[in-house]
Tab-separated table of C-alpha atoms in Angstrom:
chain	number	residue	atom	x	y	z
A	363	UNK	CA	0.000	0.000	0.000
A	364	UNK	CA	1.467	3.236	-0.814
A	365	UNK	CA	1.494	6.525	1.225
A	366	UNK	CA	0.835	9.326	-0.291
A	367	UNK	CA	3.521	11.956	0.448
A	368	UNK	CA	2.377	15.051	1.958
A	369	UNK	CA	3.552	18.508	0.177
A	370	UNK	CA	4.724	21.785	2.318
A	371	UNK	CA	2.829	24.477	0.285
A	372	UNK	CA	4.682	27.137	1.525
A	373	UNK	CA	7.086	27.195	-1.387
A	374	UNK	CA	9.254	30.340	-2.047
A	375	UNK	CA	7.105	33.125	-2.666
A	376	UNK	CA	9.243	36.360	-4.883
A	377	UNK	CA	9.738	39.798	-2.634
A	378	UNK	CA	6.877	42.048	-3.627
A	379	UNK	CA	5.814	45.433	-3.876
A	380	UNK	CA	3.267	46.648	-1.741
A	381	UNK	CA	0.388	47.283	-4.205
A	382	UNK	CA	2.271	44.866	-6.644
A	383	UNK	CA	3.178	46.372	-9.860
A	384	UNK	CA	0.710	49.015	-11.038
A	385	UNK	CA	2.185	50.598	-7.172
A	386	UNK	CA	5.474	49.801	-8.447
A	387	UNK	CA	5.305	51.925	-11.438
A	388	UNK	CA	3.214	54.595	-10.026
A	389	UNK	CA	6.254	55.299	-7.247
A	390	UNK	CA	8.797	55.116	-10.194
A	391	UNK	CA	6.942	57.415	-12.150
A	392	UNK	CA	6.140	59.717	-9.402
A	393	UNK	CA	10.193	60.161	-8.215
A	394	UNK	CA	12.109	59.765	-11.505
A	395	UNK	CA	13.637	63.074	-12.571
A	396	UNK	CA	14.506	62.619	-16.124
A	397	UNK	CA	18.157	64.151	-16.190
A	398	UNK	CA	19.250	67.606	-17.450
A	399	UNK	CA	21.492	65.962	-19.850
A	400	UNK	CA	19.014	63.195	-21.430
A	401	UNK	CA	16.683	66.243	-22.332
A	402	UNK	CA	19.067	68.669	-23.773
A	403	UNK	CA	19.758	65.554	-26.081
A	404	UNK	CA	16.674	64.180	-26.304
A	405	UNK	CA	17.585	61.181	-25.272
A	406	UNK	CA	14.967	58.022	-24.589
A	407	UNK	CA	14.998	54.769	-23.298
A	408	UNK	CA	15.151	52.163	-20.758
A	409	UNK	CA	17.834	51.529	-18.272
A	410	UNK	CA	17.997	47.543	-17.423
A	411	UNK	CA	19.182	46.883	-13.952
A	412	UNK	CA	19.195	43.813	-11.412
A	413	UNK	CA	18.720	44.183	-7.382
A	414	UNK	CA	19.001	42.189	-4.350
A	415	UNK	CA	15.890	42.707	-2.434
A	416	UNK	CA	17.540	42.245	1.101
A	417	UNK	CA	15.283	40.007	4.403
A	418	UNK	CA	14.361	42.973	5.736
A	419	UNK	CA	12.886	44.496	1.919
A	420	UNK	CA	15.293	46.733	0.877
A	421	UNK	CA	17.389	47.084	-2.066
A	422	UNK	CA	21.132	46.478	-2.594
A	423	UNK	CA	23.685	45.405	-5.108
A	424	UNK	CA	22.397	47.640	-7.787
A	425	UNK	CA	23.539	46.881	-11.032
A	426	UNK	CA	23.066	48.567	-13.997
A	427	UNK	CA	23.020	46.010	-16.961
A	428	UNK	CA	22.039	48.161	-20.000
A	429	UNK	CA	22.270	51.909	-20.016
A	430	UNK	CA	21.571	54.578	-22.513
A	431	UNK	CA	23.696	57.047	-20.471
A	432	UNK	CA	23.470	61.082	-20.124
A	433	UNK	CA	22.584	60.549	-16.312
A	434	UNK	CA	19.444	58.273	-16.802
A	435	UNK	CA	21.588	55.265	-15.586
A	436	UNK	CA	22.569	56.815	-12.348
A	437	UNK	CA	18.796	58.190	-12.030
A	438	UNK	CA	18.063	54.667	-12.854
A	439	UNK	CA	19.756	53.859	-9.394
A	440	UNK	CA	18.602	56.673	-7.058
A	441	UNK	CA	15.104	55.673	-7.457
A	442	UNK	CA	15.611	52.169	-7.455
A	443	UNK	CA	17.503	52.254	-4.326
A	444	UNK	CA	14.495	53.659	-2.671
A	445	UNK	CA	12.377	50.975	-3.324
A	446	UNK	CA	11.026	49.315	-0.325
A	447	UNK	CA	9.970	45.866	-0.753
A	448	UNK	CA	7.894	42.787	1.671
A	449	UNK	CA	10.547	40.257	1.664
A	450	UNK	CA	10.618	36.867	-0.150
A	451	UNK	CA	9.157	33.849	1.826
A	452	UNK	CA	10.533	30.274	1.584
A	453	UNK	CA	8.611	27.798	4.171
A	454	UNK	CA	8.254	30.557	6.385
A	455	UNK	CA	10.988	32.131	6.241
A	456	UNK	CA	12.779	35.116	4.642
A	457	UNK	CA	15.055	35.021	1.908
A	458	UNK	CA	16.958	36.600	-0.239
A	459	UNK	CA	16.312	36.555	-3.974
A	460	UNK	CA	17.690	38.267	-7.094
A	461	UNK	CA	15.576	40.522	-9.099
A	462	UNK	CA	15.512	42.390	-12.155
């Protein structure tokens, strides 16, 4: 006769936003100050960077992984940095995750 084998459900669960994404993009929007630079040369598009998202929520290790330059990179970072995340879950506990 065979067992079946019980499953923990409380599988990793990814660090989130409070609000979740529209929140997410809403507080981006709302503190990005498109640089001096980028407008004088009308420059547009989007800056790719990856993040730890640390046990207690915040952000570290900010990388920037593709730029377009003229200070929208290092904007890029200042708002990222203040992003302040719930912490990823894994059976309970916190972790910590990369994210991009």
């Amino acid at each position: 006769m065979s067992e079946k084998k019980k499953t923990d459900k409380k599988f990793v669960a990814a660090p989130e936003y409070p609000g979740g994404n529209a929140a997410l993009k809403k507080f981006i929007n709302g503190n990005l100050r498109y640089p001096e630079e980028a407008l004088n040369k009308q420059v547009e598009g989007v800056v790719h960077v990856s993040y730890t998202v640390t046990n207690d929520g915040n952000v570290e290790d900010i990388l920037v992984k593709k730029g377009i330059g003229y200070g929208c990179d290092e904007e890029a970072v200042r708002v990222i940095s203040l992003l302040k995340y719930e912490p990823a879950h894994n059976r309970g506990f916190d972790t910590i995750p990369k994210s991009v």
